[in-house]
PDB file of C-alpha atoms and ligand atoms in Angstrom:
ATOM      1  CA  UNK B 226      15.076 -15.968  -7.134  1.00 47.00           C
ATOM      2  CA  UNK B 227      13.269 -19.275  -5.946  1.00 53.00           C
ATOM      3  CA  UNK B 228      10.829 -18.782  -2.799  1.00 53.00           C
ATOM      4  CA  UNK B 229      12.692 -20.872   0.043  1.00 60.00           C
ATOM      5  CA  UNK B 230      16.091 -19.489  -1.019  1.00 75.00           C
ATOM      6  CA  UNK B 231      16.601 -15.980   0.375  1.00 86.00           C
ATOM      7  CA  UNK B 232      16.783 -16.935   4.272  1.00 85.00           C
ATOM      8  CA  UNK B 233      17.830 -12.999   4.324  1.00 89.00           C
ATOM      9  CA  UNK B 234      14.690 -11.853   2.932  1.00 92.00           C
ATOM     10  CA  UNK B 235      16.688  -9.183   0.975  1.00 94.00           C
ATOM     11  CA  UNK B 236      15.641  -8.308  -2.597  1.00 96.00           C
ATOM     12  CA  UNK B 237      18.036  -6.469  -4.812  1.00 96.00           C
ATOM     13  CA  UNK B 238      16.553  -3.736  -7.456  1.00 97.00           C
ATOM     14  CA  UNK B 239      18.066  -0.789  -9.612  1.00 97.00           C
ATOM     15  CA  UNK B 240      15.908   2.008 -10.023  1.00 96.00           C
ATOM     16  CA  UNK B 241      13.905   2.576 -12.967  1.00 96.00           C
ATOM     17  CA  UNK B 242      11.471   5.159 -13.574  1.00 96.00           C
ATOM     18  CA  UNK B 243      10.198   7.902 -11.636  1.00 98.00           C
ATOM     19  CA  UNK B 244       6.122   8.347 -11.871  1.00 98.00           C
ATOM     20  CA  UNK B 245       4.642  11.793 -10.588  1.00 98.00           C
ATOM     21  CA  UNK B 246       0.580  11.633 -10.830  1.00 98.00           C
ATOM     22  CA  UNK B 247      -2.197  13.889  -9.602  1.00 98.00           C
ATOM     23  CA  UNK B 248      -5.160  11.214  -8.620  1.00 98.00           C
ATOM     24  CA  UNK B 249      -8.483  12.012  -9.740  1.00 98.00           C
ATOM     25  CA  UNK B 250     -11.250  13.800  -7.062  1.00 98.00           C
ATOM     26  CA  UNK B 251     -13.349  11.110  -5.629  1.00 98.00           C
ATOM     27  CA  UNK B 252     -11.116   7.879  -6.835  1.00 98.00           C
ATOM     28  CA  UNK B 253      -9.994   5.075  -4.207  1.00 98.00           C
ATOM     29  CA  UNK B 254      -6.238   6.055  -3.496  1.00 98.00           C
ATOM     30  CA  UNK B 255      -5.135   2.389  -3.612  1.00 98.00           C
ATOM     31  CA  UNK B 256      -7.440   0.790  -6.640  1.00 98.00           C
ATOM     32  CA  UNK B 257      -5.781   3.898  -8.535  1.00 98.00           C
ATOM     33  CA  UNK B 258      -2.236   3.370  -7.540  1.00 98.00           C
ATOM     34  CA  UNK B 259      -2.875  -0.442  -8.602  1.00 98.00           C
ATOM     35  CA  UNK B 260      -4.310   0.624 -11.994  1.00 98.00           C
ATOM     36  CA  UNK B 261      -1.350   2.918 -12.413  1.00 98.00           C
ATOM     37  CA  UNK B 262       1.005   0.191 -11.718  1.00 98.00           C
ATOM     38  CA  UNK B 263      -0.869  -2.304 -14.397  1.00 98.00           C
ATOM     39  CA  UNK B 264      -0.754   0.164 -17.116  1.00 97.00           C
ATOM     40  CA  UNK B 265       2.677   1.189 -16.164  1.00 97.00           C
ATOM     41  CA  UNK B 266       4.011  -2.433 -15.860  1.00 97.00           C
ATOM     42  CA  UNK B 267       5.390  -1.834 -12.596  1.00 98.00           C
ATOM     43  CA  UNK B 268       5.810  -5.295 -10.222  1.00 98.00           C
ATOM     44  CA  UNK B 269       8.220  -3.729  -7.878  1.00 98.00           C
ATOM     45  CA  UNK B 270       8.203  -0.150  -6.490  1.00 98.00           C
ATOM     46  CA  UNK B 271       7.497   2.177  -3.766  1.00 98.00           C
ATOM     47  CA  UNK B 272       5.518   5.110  -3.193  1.00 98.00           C
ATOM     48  CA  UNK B 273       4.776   8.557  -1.264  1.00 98.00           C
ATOM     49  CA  UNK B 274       1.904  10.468  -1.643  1.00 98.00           C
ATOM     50  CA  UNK B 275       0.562  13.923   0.158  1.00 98.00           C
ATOM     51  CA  UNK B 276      -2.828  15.198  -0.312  1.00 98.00           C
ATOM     52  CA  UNK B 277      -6.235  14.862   1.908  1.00 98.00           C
ATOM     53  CA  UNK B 278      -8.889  12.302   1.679  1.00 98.00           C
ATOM     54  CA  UNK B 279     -12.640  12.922   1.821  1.00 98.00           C
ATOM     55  CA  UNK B 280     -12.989   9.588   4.036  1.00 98.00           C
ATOM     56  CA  UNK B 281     -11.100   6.280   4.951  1.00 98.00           C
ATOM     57  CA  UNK B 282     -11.144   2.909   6.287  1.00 98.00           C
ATOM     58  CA  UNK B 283      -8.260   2.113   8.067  1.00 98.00           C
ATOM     59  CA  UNK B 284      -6.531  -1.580   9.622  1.00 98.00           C
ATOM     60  CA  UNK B 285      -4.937  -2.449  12.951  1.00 98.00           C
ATOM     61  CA  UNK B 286      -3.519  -5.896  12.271  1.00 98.00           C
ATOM     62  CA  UNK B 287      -4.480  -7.925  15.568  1.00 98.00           C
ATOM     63  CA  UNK B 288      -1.687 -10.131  15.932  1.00 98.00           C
ATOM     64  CA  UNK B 289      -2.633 -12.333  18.186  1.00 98.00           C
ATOM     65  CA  UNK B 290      -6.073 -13.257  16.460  1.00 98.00           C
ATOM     66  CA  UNK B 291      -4.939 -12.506  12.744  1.00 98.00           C
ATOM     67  CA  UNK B 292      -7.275 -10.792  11.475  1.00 98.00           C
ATOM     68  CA  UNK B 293      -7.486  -6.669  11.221  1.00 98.00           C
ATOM     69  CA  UNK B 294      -9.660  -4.871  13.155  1.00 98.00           C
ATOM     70  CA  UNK B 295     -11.217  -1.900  10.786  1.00 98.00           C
ATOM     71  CA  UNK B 296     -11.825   1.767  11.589  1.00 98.00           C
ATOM     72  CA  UNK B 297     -13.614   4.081   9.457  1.00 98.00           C
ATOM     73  CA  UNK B 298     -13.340   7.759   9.006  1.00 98.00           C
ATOM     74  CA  UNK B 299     -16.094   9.521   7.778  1.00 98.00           C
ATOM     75  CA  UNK B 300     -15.071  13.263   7.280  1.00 98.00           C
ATOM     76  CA  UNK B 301     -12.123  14.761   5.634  1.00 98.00           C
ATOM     77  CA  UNK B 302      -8.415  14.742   6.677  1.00 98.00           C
ATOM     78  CA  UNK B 303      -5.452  15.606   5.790  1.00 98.00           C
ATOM     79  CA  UNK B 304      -3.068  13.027   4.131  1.00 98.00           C
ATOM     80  CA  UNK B 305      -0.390  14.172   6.208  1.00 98.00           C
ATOM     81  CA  UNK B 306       1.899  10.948   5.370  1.00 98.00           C
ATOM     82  CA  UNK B 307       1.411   8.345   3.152  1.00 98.00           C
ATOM     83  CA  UNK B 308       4.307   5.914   2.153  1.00 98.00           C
ATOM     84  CA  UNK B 309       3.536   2.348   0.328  1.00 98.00           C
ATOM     85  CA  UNK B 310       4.967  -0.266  -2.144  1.00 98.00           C
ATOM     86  CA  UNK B 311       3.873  -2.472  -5.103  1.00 98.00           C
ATOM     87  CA  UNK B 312       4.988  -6.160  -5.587  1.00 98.00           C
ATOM     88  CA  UNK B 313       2.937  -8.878  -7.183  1.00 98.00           C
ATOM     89  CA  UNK B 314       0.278 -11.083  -5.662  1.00 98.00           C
ATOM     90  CA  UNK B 315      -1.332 -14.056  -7.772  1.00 96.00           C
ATOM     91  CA  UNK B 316       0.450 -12.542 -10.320  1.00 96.00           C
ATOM     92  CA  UNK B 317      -0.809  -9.107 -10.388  1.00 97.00           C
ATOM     93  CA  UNK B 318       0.464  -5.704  -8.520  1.00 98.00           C
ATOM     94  CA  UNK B 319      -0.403  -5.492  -5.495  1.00 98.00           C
ATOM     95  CA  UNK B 320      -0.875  -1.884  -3.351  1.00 98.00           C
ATOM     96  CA  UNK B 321       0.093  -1.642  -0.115  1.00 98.00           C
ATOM     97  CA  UNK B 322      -0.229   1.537   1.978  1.00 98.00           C
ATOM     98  CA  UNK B 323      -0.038   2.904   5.469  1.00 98.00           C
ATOM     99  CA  UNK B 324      -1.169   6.292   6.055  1.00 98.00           C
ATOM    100  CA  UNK B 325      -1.584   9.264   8.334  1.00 98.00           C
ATOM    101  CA  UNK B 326      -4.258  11.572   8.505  1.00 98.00           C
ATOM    102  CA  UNK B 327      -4.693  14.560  10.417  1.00 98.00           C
ATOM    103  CA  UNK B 328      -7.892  16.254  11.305  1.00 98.00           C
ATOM    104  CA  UNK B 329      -8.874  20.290  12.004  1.00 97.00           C
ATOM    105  CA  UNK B 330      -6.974  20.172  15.177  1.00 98.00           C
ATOM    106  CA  UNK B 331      -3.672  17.927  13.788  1.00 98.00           C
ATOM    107  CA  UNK B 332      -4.730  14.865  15.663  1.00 98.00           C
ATOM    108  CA  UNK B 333      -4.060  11.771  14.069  1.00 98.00           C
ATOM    109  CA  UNK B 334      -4.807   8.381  13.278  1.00 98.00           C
ATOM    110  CA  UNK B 335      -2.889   6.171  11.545  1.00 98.00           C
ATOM    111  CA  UNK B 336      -2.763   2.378   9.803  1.00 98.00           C
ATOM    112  CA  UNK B 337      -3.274   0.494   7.606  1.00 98.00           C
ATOM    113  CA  UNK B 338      -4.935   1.704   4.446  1.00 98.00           C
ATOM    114  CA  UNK B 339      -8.005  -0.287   2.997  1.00 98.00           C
ATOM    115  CA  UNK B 340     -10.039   2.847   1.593  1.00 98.00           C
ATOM    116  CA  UNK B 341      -9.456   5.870   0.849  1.00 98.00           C
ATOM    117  CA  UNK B 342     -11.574   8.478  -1.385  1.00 98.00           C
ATOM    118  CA  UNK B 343      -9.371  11.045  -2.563  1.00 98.00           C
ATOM    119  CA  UNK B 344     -10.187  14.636  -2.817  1.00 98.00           C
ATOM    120  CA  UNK B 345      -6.532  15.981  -3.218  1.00 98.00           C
ATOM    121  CA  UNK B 346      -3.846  13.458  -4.208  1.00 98.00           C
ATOM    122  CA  UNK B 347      -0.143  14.036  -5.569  1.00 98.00           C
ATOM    123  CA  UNK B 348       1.714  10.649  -5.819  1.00 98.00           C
ATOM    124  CA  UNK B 349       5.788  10.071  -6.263  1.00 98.00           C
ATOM    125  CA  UNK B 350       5.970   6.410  -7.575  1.00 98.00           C
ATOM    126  CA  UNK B 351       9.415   5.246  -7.910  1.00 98.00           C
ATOM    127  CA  UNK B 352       9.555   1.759 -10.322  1.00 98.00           C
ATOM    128  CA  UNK B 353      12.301  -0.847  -9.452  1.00 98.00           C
ATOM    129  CA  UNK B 354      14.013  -3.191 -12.059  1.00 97.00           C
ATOM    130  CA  UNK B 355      15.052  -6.833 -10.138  1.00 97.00           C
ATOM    131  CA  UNK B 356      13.874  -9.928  -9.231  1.00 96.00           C
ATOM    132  CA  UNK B 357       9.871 -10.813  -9.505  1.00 96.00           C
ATOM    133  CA  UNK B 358       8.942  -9.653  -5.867  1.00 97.00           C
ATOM    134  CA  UNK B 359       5.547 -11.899  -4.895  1.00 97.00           C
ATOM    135  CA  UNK B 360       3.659 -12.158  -1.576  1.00 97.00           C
ATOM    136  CA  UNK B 361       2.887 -15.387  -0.364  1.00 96.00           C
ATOM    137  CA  UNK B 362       0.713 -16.566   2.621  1.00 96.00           C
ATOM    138  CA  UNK B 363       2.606 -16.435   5.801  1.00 96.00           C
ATOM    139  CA  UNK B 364       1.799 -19.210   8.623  1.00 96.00           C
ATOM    140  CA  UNK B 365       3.424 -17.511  11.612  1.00 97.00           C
ATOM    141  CA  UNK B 366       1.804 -13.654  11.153  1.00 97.00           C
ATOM    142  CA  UNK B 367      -1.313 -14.698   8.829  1.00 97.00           C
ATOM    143  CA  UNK B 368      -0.472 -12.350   6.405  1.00 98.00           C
ATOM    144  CA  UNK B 369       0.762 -11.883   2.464  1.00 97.00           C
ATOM    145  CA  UNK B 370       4.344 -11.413   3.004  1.00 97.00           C
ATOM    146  CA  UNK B 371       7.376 -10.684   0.142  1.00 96.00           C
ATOM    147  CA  UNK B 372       7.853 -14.759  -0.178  1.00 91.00           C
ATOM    148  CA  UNK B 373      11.373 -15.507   0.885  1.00 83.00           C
TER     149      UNK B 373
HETATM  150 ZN1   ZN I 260      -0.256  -2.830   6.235  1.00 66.92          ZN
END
């Protein structure tokens, strides 16, 4: 499908195969979910994971100024939710998570995921079979959107 021809911005896929992985103590949850996808050859997918994560940096995308505003977490939570997908950007898969993560007492914070260290991680990575699915710059939100 040609960028500039899909005024729907709807993507059609069949799915493929199913990936279940344990992530190693002390990796970065999204470098190895983006090393999985390169060795598994997967462009187009999406993804849940459960688990808890020694520490994090997380995004709040300012909309009106662009840019994200970062938060970090330095002690350990829970990875009470954590749902993502994988499409291609300059060519090569690209991660792209949102997470929440509960502390001691259940409270939360949530975002966008740029780190996380793992110390528990089980991942469900569902592969799609369709058309190549590529992020582009976008003018009107400043961000790397599913070109359309
Ligand atoms: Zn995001």
């Amino acid at each position: 499908m040609k960028v500039g021809h899909n005024p729907m911005g709807l993507f059609e896929y069949n799915a493929s195969k199913e990936l279940i992985v344990r992530l190693k103590h002390d990796a970065d949850l999204i470098q190895s979910i983006t090393e999985l996808a390169k060795n598994k050859g997967v462009e187009a997918g999406s993804f849940t994971a459960i688990g808890a994560l020694k520490r994090a940096k997380l995004g709040y995308y300012d909309q009106k100024n662009h840019e994200y505003r970062e938060m970090k977490i330095d002690s350990p939570h829970e990875m009470a939710s954590c749902v993502g997908n994988v499409s291609l950007k300059d060519e090569e898969p690209f991660t792209h998570v949102h997470v929440v993560l509960a502390d001691e007492m259940g409270n939360t914070k949530a975002g966008h995921l740029f780190e996380g260290i793992v110390f528990a991680a089980e991942v469900h990575l569902h592969q799609l079979e369709g058309p190549k699915l590529e992020r582009k710059y976008d003018e009107v939100t400043g961000l790397s959107l599913w070109g359309i």
